[in-house]
Coordinates of C-alpha atoms and ligand atoms in Angstrom, one line a residue:
M27 CA 76.4 85.4 113.3
K28 CA 75.4 81.8 113.8
E29 CA 71.9 83.0 114.5
L30 CA 71.6 85.0 111.5
I31 CA 72.8 82.2 109.2
E32 CA 70.5 79.8 110.6
R33 CA 67.5 82.1 110.3
A34 CA 68.4 82.8 106.7
L35 CA 68.6 79.0 105.8
D36 CA 65.4 78.3 107.9
G37 CA 63.6 81.2 106.1
A38 CA 64.7 79.7 102.7
Q39 CA 63.5 76.2 103.5
R40 CA 60.1 77.5 104.8
G41 CA 59.9 79.5 101.6
G42 CA 60.1 76.3 99.5
A43 CA 63.8 76.4 98.6
E44 CA 65.1 72.9 97.3
Y45 CA 68.5 74.3 98.0
A46 CA 70.0 77.5 99.8
D47 CA 73.3 79.0 101.0
V48 CA 74.4 82.0 103.0
R49 CA 77.6 83.9 102.8
V50 CA 78.6 86.3 105.4
V51 CA 81.6 88.3 104.2
R52 CA 83.8 91.1 105.4
R53 CA 86.2 92.6 103.3
E54 CA 88.9 95.0 104.3
D55 CA 91.1 96.7 101.5
E56 CA 94.1 99.4 101.8
T57 CA 95.8 101.1 99.2
L58 CA 98.8 103.3 99.4
T59 CA 100.0 105.5 96.5
V60 CA 103.4 107.4 96.6
K61 CA 103.7 109.9 93.6
N62 CA 106.9 112.0 92.8
G63 CA 108.0 111.9 96.2
A64 CA 104.8 112.3 98.2
L65 CA 102.0 110.5 99.6
E66 CA 99.3 110.7 96.9
A67 CA 96.6 108.5 98.3
A68 CA 96.0 106.5 101.2
T69 CA 92.5 104.7 101.3
S70 CA 90.9 102.0 103.2
N71 CA 87.6 100.3 102.8
D72 CA 85.7 97.8 105.2
S73 CA 82.6 96.3 103.8
A74 CA 80.7 93.7 105.6
G75 CA 77.3 92.1 104.9
F76 CA 75.6 88.8 103.9
G77 CA 74.0 87.2 100.8
V78 CA 71.2 84.5 100.4
R79 CA 71.0 82.3 97.6
V80 CA 68.2 80.1 97.1
L81 CA 67.1 77.6 94.5
V82 CA 63.2 77.2 94.1
N83 CA 61.8 74.9 91.4
G84 CA 65.2 75.1 89.6
A85 CA 65.4 78.9 89.4
W86 CA 67.9 81.0 91.4
G87 CA 67.1 83.8 93.4
F88 CA 69.5 86.1 95.3
S89 CA 69.3 88.7 97.9
A90 CA 71.9 90.5 100.1
S91 CA 72.2 93.2 103.0
A92 CA 74.7 95.0 105.0
V93 CA 72.5 94.9 108.1
L94 CA 74.1 91.9 109.8
E95 CA 71.0 91.2 112.3
P96 CA 69.1 88.0 112.7
A97 CA 65.8 89.8 111.9
E98 CA 67.1 91.0 108.5
A99 CA 67.9 87.4 107.7
D100 CA 64.3 86.5 107.6
R101 CA 63.6 89.5 105.1
V102 CA 66.5 88.7 103.0
A103 CA 65.7 85.0 102.6
A104 CA 62.1 85.9 101.9
E105 CA 63.2 88.4 99.4
A106 CA 65.5 85.8 97.6
I107 CA 62.5 83.1 97.6
E108 CA 60.4 86.0 95.9
I109 CA 63.2 86.5 93.3
A110 CA 63.4 82.8 92.4
R111 CA 59.8 82.3 92.2
A112 CA 59.6 85.4 89.7
S113 CA 62.8 84.3 87.6
G114 CA 61.3 80.8 87.6
R115 CA 58.5 81.9 85.3
A116 CA 60.9 83.0 82.7
Q117 CA 63.3 79.9 83.0
R118 CA 63.2 77.2 80.6
T119 CA 65.6 74.6 81.8
P120 CA 65.6 74.0 85.6
V121 CA 69.1 74.3 87.2
E122 CA 70.5 71.2 88.9
L123 CA 73.5 71.2 91.1
D124 CA 76.1 68.4 91.1
D125 CA 76.7 66.2 94.1
T126 CA 79.4 67.8 95.7
P127 CA 79.5 66.8 99.4
P128 CA 78.9 69.5 102.0
A129 CA 82.2 70.3 103.8
T130 CA 82.7 71.5 107.6
D131 CA 86.0 73.3 107.6
T132 CA 88.1 76.2 108.3
Y133 CA 90.7 77.7 106.0
R134 CA 93.3 80.6 106.5
T135 CA 95.9 81.9 104.1
P136 CA 99.4 81.3 105.7
Y137 CA 101.7 84.3 106.2
D138 CA 104.6 85.4 108.2
E139 CA 103.8 89.2 108.6
D140 CA 100.4 90.5 108.8
P141 CA 100.1 93.5 106.2
F142 CA 97.7 95.0 108.3
A143 CA 100.0 95.3 111.2
V144 CA 102.8 96.7 109.3
S145 CA 102.6 100.6 110.1
L146 CA 101.8 102.9 107.5
D147 CA 105.0 104.7 108.2
E148 CA 107.0 101.6 107.4
K149 CA 105.1 101.2 104.1
I150 CA 105.6 104.9 102.9
R151 CA 109.2 104.6 103.8
I152 CA 109.6 101.5 101.5
L153 CA 107.8 103.4 98.7
L154 CA 109.6 106.7 99.2
E155 CA 113.0 104.9 98.9
A156 CA 112.1 103.5 95.5
D157 CA 110.7 106.7 94.6
A158 CA 114.2 108.3 95.5
A159 CA 116.1 105.6 93.5
M160 CA 113.8 106.4 90.4
A161 CA 114.3 110.4 91.0
R162 CA 118.1 110.0 90.6
V163 CA 117.5 109.0 87.1
E164 CA 117.5 112.1 84.8
G165 CA 114.4 112.3 82.4
V166 CA 111.9 110.6 84.6
A167 CA 108.8 112.8 84.6
I168 CA 106.4 110.6 86.8
R169 CA 107.3 108.3 89.5
E170 CA 104.8 105.9 91.3
G171 CA 104.7 103.4 93.8
T172 CA 101.7 101.4 95.2
M173 CA 101.1 98.9 98.1
V174 CA 98.0 97.1 98.6
A175 CA 96.8 94.9 101.6
G176 CA 93.5 93.1 101.6
R177 CA 91.5 90.8 103.9
E178 CA 88.3 88.8 103.4
R179 CA 86.8 86.7 106.1
K180 CA 83.8 84.8 105.3
T181 CA 81.4 82.0 106.3
F182 CA 79.5 79.8 104.0
A183 CA 76.7 77.7 105.2
S184 CA 74.4 75.7 103.2
L185 CA 70.9 73.8 103.6
T186 CA 72.8 70.6 102.9
G187 CA 74.9 71.0 106.0
A188 CA 78.1 72.9 104.9
W189 CA 79.8 75.2 107.2
I190 CA 83.1 76.8 106.1
E191 CA 85.1 79.7 107.6
Q192 CA 87.8 81.3 105.6
E193 CA 90.3 84.1 106.0
I194 CA 92.1 85.0 103.1
T195 CA 95.0 87.7 103.1
E196 CA 96.3 89.5 100.4
A197 CA 99.6 91.8 100.1
G198 CA 101.1 93.5 97.0
G199 CA 103.4 96.1 95.7
G200 CA 104.7 97.6 92.5
I201 CA 106.4 100.7 91.0
E202 CA 106.2 102.5 87.6
A203 CA 108.6 105.0 86.0
T204 CA 107.3 107.4 83.0
A205 CA 109.3 109.1 80.9
V206 CA 108.2 111.8 78.2
N207 CA 109.9 114.0 75.6
E208 CA 108.0 116.1 72.8
V209 CA 106.6 113.3 70.8
E210 CA 106.8 110.1 73.1
M211 CA 105.6 108.8 76.3
Q212 CA 107.3 105.5 77.8
Q213 CA 106.7 103.6 80.9
R214 CA 108.6 100.8 82.7
S215 CA 106.8 98.8 85.6
Y216 CA 108.4 96.7 88.2
P217 CA 107.8 94.0 88.6
N218 CA 104.7 93.8 86.3
S219 CA 102.1 96.3 85.0
F220 CA 99.2 94.5 86.7
G221 CA 99.4 97.3 89.4
G222 CA 102.2 95.4 91.3
Q223 CA 102.7 91.9 92.3
S224 CA 99.8 90.6 94.7
V225 CA 99.5 87.4 96.5
T226 CA 97.6 85.6 99.0
G227 CA 100.3 85.9 102.0
G228 CA 101.8 88.3 104.2
F229 CA 104.0 91.5 103.7
E230 CA 107.1 89.4 103.6
S231 CA 106.3 89.0 99.8
V232 CA 106.3 92.8 99.3
R233 CA 109.6 92.9 101.1
A234 CA 111.1 90.2 98.8
L235 CA 110.1 92.5 95.8
D236 CA 113.0 94.9 96.7
L237 CA 111.2 97.7 95.0
A238 CA 114.0 100.2 95.7
G239 CA 116.7 97.6 94.4
H240 CA 114.9 97.6 91.1
A241 CA 113.7 101.2 90.8
Q242 CA 116.8 102.7 89.1
E243 CA 116.9 99.9 86.1
A244 CA 113.1 100.8 85.7
A245 CA 113.5 104.3 85.5
E246 CA 116.6 104.0 83.1
L247 CA 114.7 101.9 80.8
A248 CA 111.6 104.2 80.7
V249 CA 114.1 107.0 79.6
A250 CA 115.9 104.9 77.1
L251 CA 112.9 103.7 75.5
L252 CA 112.1 107.4 74.5
D253 CA 115.2 107.2 71.8
A254 CA 114.8 103.5 71.0
P255 CA 113.6 102.7 67.4
Q256 CA 110.2 101.6 66.6
C257 CA 109.7 97.8 66.7
P258 CA 110.0 96.5 63.2
S259 CA 107.3 94.7 61.5
G260 CA 107.6 91.1 60.2
E261 CA 107.2 87.3 61.0
M262 CA 109.8 86.3 63.7
D263 CA 110.5 84.0 66.5
L264 CA 109.0 85.8 69.7
V265 CA 110.2 85.3 73.3
L266 CA 107.8 86.5 76.0
D267 CA 108.6 87.4 79.6
S268 CA 106.6 85.5 82.2
T269 CA 104.5 88.6 82.9
Q270 CA 103.3 88.8 79.2
V271 CA 102.8 84.9 79.2
A272 CA 100.6 85.3 82.3
L273 CA 98.2 87.8 80.5
Q274 CA 98.4 85.8 77.4
I275 CA 97.1 82.9 79.5
H276 CA 94.5 85.1 81.2
E277 CA 93.0 86.3 77.9
S278 CA 93.4 83.4 75.6
C279 CA 93.0 80.4 78.0
G280 CA 91.4 81.6 81.3
H281 CA 88.4 83.4 79.9
P282 CA 87.4 81.1 77.3
T283 CA 87.4 78.1 79.3
E284 CA 84.9 79.6 81.8
L285 CA 82.1 77.3 81.3
D286 CA 79.4 79.8 81.7
R287 CA 81.1 82.0 79.0
V288 CA 81.1 78.8 76.8
F289 CA 77.3 78.2 77.3
G290 CA 76.7 81.9 76.6
T291 CA 75.3 83.0 79.9
E292 CA 78.1 85.6 80.2
A293 CA 77.9 86.6 76.5
S294 CA 76.8 90.1 77.5
F295 CA 80.1 91.3 79.2
A296 CA 83.0 89.7 77.3
G297 CA 81.4 87.4 74.6
T298 CA 81.6 83.8 74.1
S299 CA 84.2 81.3 73.6
F300 CA 85.8 79.1 70.7
L301 CA 86.4 76.4 73.3
T302 CA 82.9 74.9 72.7
T303 CA 82.1 71.6 74.6
D304 CA 82.2 69.3 71.4
R305 CA 85.8 70.1 71.2
L306 CA 86.6 68.8 74.7
N307 CA 89.5 66.1 74.7
Q308 CA 89.6 66.9 70.8
L309 CA 90.8 70.4 70.1
R310 CA 94.5 70.9 69.7
Y311 CA 94.8 73.9 71.7
G312 CA 98.7 74.2 71.7
S313 CA 101.9 72.3 71.1
E314 CA 102.8 69.3 73.1
L315 CA 104.6 71.6 75.4
V316 CA 101.6 73.4 76.6
N317 CA 100.2 72.3 80.0
I318 CA 97.9 74.6 81.7
D319 CA 96.2 73.9 85.2
A320 CA 93.6 75.7 87.2
D321 CA 95.1 75.4 90.5
A322 CA 93.3 77.1 93.4
T323 CA 95.7 75.3 95.9
A324 CA 98.8 77.1 94.7
R325 CA 100.6 78.7 97.8
G326 CA 100.6 82.3 97.4
G327 CA 98.5 82.6 94.2
L328 CA 96.2 85.5 94.2
G329 CA 93.4 82.9 93.1
S330 CA 94.0 80.7 95.9
F331 CA 91.5 79.6 98.6
G332 CA 90.4 76.9 100.6
Y333 CA 86.7 76.5 99.1
D334 CA 85.2 78.5 96.5
D335 CA 81.7 80.3 97.2
E336 CA 79.7 77.2 96.5
G337 CA 81.6 75.3 99.2
V338 CA 83.7 73.3 96.8
P339 CA 87.0 72.7 97.9
A340 CA 90.0 74.1 96.1
Q341 CA 91.4 71.9 93.4
R342 CA 94.1 71.6 90.9
V343 CA 92.6 70.3 87.5
P344 CA 94.2 70.4 84.1
L345 CA 92.5 72.5 81.3
I346 CA 95.3 71.9 78.6
S347 CA 97.1 68.7 78.6
A348 CA 99.9 68.2 76.2
G349 CA 98.1 70.8 74.1
I350 CA 94.8 69.3 74.1
L351 CA 91.8 71.1 75.6
V352 CA 90.7 68.5 78.6
G353 CA 89.1 70.8 81.0
Y354 CA 87.0 73.8 82.1
L355 CA 86.4 76.2 84.8
T356 CA 83.2 75.2 86.2
S357 CA 80.5 75.7 88.9
R358 CA 78.1 73.3 90.6
E359 CA 75.2 74.3 88.0
T360 CA 77.5 74.1 84.8
A361 CA 79.6 71.1 85.7
P362 CA 76.9 68.4 85.5
R363 CA 76.2 69.7 81.8
I364 CA 79.5 68.2 80.7
G365 CA 79.3 65.2 82.9
R366 CA 81.5 66.4 85.8
R367 CA 81.4 67.7 89.3
S368 CA 82.5 71.2 89.9
M369 CA 86.0 71.8 90.2
G370 CA 85.6 74.8 92.5
S371 CA 85.9 78.0 90.5
A372 CA 82.6 79.9 91.4
R373 CA 83.3 83.1 93.4
G374 CA 81.4 86.3 94.0
W375 CA 83.5 89.6 94.7
S376 CA 81.4 90.7 97.7
W377 CA 78.7 89.9 100.0
N378 CA 76.2 91.4 97.7
S379 CA 77.5 89.7 94.4
L380 CA 76.4 86.2 93.2
P381 CA 79.0 83.7 92.6
L382 CA 80.1 83.5 88.9
I383 CA 82.7 81.3 87.4
R384 CA 86.1 83.1 88.2
M385 CA 89.6 81.8 87.1
T386 CA 91.6 80.6 90.1
N387 CA 95.4 80.4 89.4
I388 CA 95.5 79.5 85.7
N389 CA 99.1 78.2 85.3
L390 CA 101.4 77.2 82.4
R391 CA 103.7 74.3 83.7
P392 CA 107.4 75.2 83.3
G393 CA 109.4 73.6 80.7
D394 CA 113.0 72.3 80.2
A395 CA 114.4 75.7 78.3
G396 CA 116.3 76.6 81.3
S397 CA 116.8 80.3 82.1
L398 CA 115.7 83.2 80.0
E399 CA 119.2 83.8 78.9
D400 CA 119.5 80.2 77.8
L401 CA 116.2 80.7 75.9
I402 CA 117.5 83.7 74.1
A403 CA 121.0 81.9 73.5
D404 CA 118.9 79.4 71.7
T405 CA 117.2 81.8 69.6
R406 CA 118.8 82.8 66.2
E407 CA 116.7 85.6 65.1
G408 CA 114.0 87.2 66.9
I409 CA 112.4 89.6 69.4
F410 CA 112.1 89.4 73.3
M411 CA 109.1 91.4 74.9
S412 CA 108.7 92.2 78.3
I413 CA 105.7 93.5 80.5
N414 CA 102.3 94.1 79.0
K415 CA 101.2 97.6 78.0
S416 CA 98.0 97.0 75.9
W417 CA 95.8 94.2 74.8
S418 CA 92.8 93.4 72.8
I419 CA 91.2 90.2 71.8
D420 CA 87.9 89.4 70.1
D421 CA 84.8 88.1 71.9
R422 CA 85.4 84.4 71.2
R423 CA 88.8 84.7 72.5
L424 CA 90.6 83.8 69.1
N425 CA 92.2 86.9 67.3
F426 CA 94.4 89.1 69.9
Q427 CA 97.0 91.8 69.8
F428 CA 99.3 92.6 72.6
G429 CA 101.7 95.4 73.0
D430 CA 104.5 95.5 75.5
Q431 CA 106.6 98.2 77.4
A432 CA 109.9 96.9 76.0
G433 CA 111.4 94.8 73.2
W434 CA 114.8 93.6 72.5
L435 CA 115.9 92.3 69.1
I436 CA 117.6 88.9 69.4
R437 CA 120.4 88.4 66.8
N438 CA 122.6 85.3 66.8
G439 CA 121.4 84.2 70.4
R440 CA 122.1 87.6 71.9
R441 CA 119.8 90.3 73.3
T442 CA 120.6 93.3 71.0
Q443 CA 118.9 96.5 70.2
L444 CA 116.2 98.1 72.5
V445 CA 112.8 98.7 70.4
R446 CA 109.8 100.8 71.9
N447 CA 106.2 100.0 71.1
P448 CA 106.7 96.3 70.4
T449 CA 103.3 94.5 69.5
Y450 CA 102.3 91.0 68.1
T451 CA 99.1 89.4 66.9
G452 CA 98.0 86.0 66.6
I453 CA 95.1 83.5 66.6
T454 CA 95.0 81.5 69.9
P455 CA 95.4 77.9 68.8
Q456 CA 97.9 78.8 66.1
F457 CA 99.8 81.0 68.5
W458 CA 100.0 78.3 71.4
G459 CA 100.7 75.7 68.8
S460 CA 103.9 77.6 67.9
C461 CA 105.1 77.4 71.4
D462 CA 108.3 75.2 71.0
A463 CA 110.2 76.3 74.3
I464 CA 109.2 77.0 77.8
C465 CA 111.9 78.1 80.5
G466 CA 112.3 76.0 83.7
P467 CA 110.9 76.1 87.2
D468 CA 113.7 78.7 88.2
E469 CA 112.1 81.1 86.0
W470 CA 108.5 80.4 86.8
T471 CA 106.4 83.1 88.8
L472 CA 103.1 83.0 90.0
W473 CA 101.7 86.4 89.2
G474 CA 98.7 88.0 90.7
L475 CA 96.2 89.9 88.6
P476 CA 94.1 91.7 90.8
N477 CA 91.6 93.6 88.3
C478 CA 89.8 90.9 86.2
G479 CA 86.3 92.1 85.3
K480 CA 83.3 89.9 84.8
G481 CA 79.4 90.2 84.9
E482 CA 76.8 92.7 84.8
P483 CA 77.0 94.5 87.1
V484 CA 80.8 94.0 86.9
Q485 CA 82.5 92.1 89.6
T486 CA 86.3 92.4 90.3
G487 CA 88.1 89.2 90.5
H488 CA 91.5 88.3 92.0
V489 CA 93.1 85.7 90.0
G490 CA 96.5 84.3 89.5
H491 CA 98.7 83.0 86.5
G492 CA 101.8 81.0 87.1
A493 CA 104.3 81.4 83.9
A494 CA 107.8 81.1 82.9
P495 CA 109.3 82.8 79.7
A496 CA 108.2 81.0 76.5
R497 CA 109.2 81.1 72.8
F498 CA 106.8 81.2 70.0
R499 CA 107.9 80.6 66.4
N500 CA 107.1 82.7 63.3
V501 CA 104.8 85.4 65.1
K502 CA 103.5 88.3 63.3
V503 CA 105.4 91.3 65.2
G504 CA 105.0 95.1 64.9
V505 CA 102.3 97.3 63.4
G506 CA 102.3 96.0 59.7
R507 CA 99.3 95.4 57.7
W508 CA 98.1 92.1 59.2
Ligands
ZN606 ZN1 90.1 89.1 82.8

């Protein structure tokens, strides 16, 4: 592999590249699905290859191949050079990279139990145990359980002398019960609706989920939702569970702080952003309580790593500080345009994908509102919503509507009537501006979101969101005419 990398970099330099990097990546994925008491699917993927990225006269070229042979490195490097020269003819402003120093390092995800070393039988046993617990609840029509394992081994090297080897290990799992009657279909997932909880780490995190121990409660709630009254409409105080806060962060803070999106270079896929750079250090994004960091160093986060795919070390940087917009997710190309050095959020999904600005772990810091029960006790009238069901947000990331699996009315500080199909709408800065309480560190969970899509062709992103339950005042709830 050393020879392949050296030949690719030599070829790029001979071709006239002022900068070049090579990524050799092998990614393994395993997914297990158990449905209604039987193994529904067991898939595994193993993909390896390398990509060469070059900068010639300020224009990018990229090429990749699955043929991991030194001679192929010459061809791929030459092709990347050719592409850079072609795209240079259409380019107005030359790309300039920041001055991140080249690193030589290795990084390995810490874990106790290798998820790939756990037998298929053991994984299926755990899923079937949860399935059986759901099956004991009358009225559940579909029972599903999923388990995932992932491993990425990659070497990054650059013409400027970086050489970084990383091994990132991921594990995850979750369950879902679906209940149906003549008119309704209702679902309840555990522990979230992101396809389960995924982390960088080992199988110990899947065991800690105790899927079987939570299966009955999930199934009973799915059935109860069938007969629950519809969520009322009106303006009321809203308490969100940490999984819904996580998705709220993803859509209304993570995406709009992606600096390539802000500059409009990603407009084709998911729009632009209202967080324009003239608003940096000016815009009131949320209340004083709202502090949101991008933290690629968080242990266990699905968006954690040692270095990004430009060789920039993992960092923790504030995006929102006491409610004010103070930062962006950046790359080596975009950061200098706001006078900064990259905070390390450029990642490509595979060996054949160009790194884009991707979220790391975008985390809302915990507050001092105690436990979820404390927060509900502190709320006179309102509604508590739990586990996302649907979302939509406009392309500038301002106007949104979210729906959750379950809602409970809050009366005089107590969780009362269960309601189905709860939804809420808002405008990002007003919504975060109405945040007046965030639960404490004991309620804070770093959720993994394994299915963020970006780019054309679309790249998957593995990202994380740390959140605790939070309260928002006077939010438009329900399906009224808003
Ligand atoms: Zn996304």
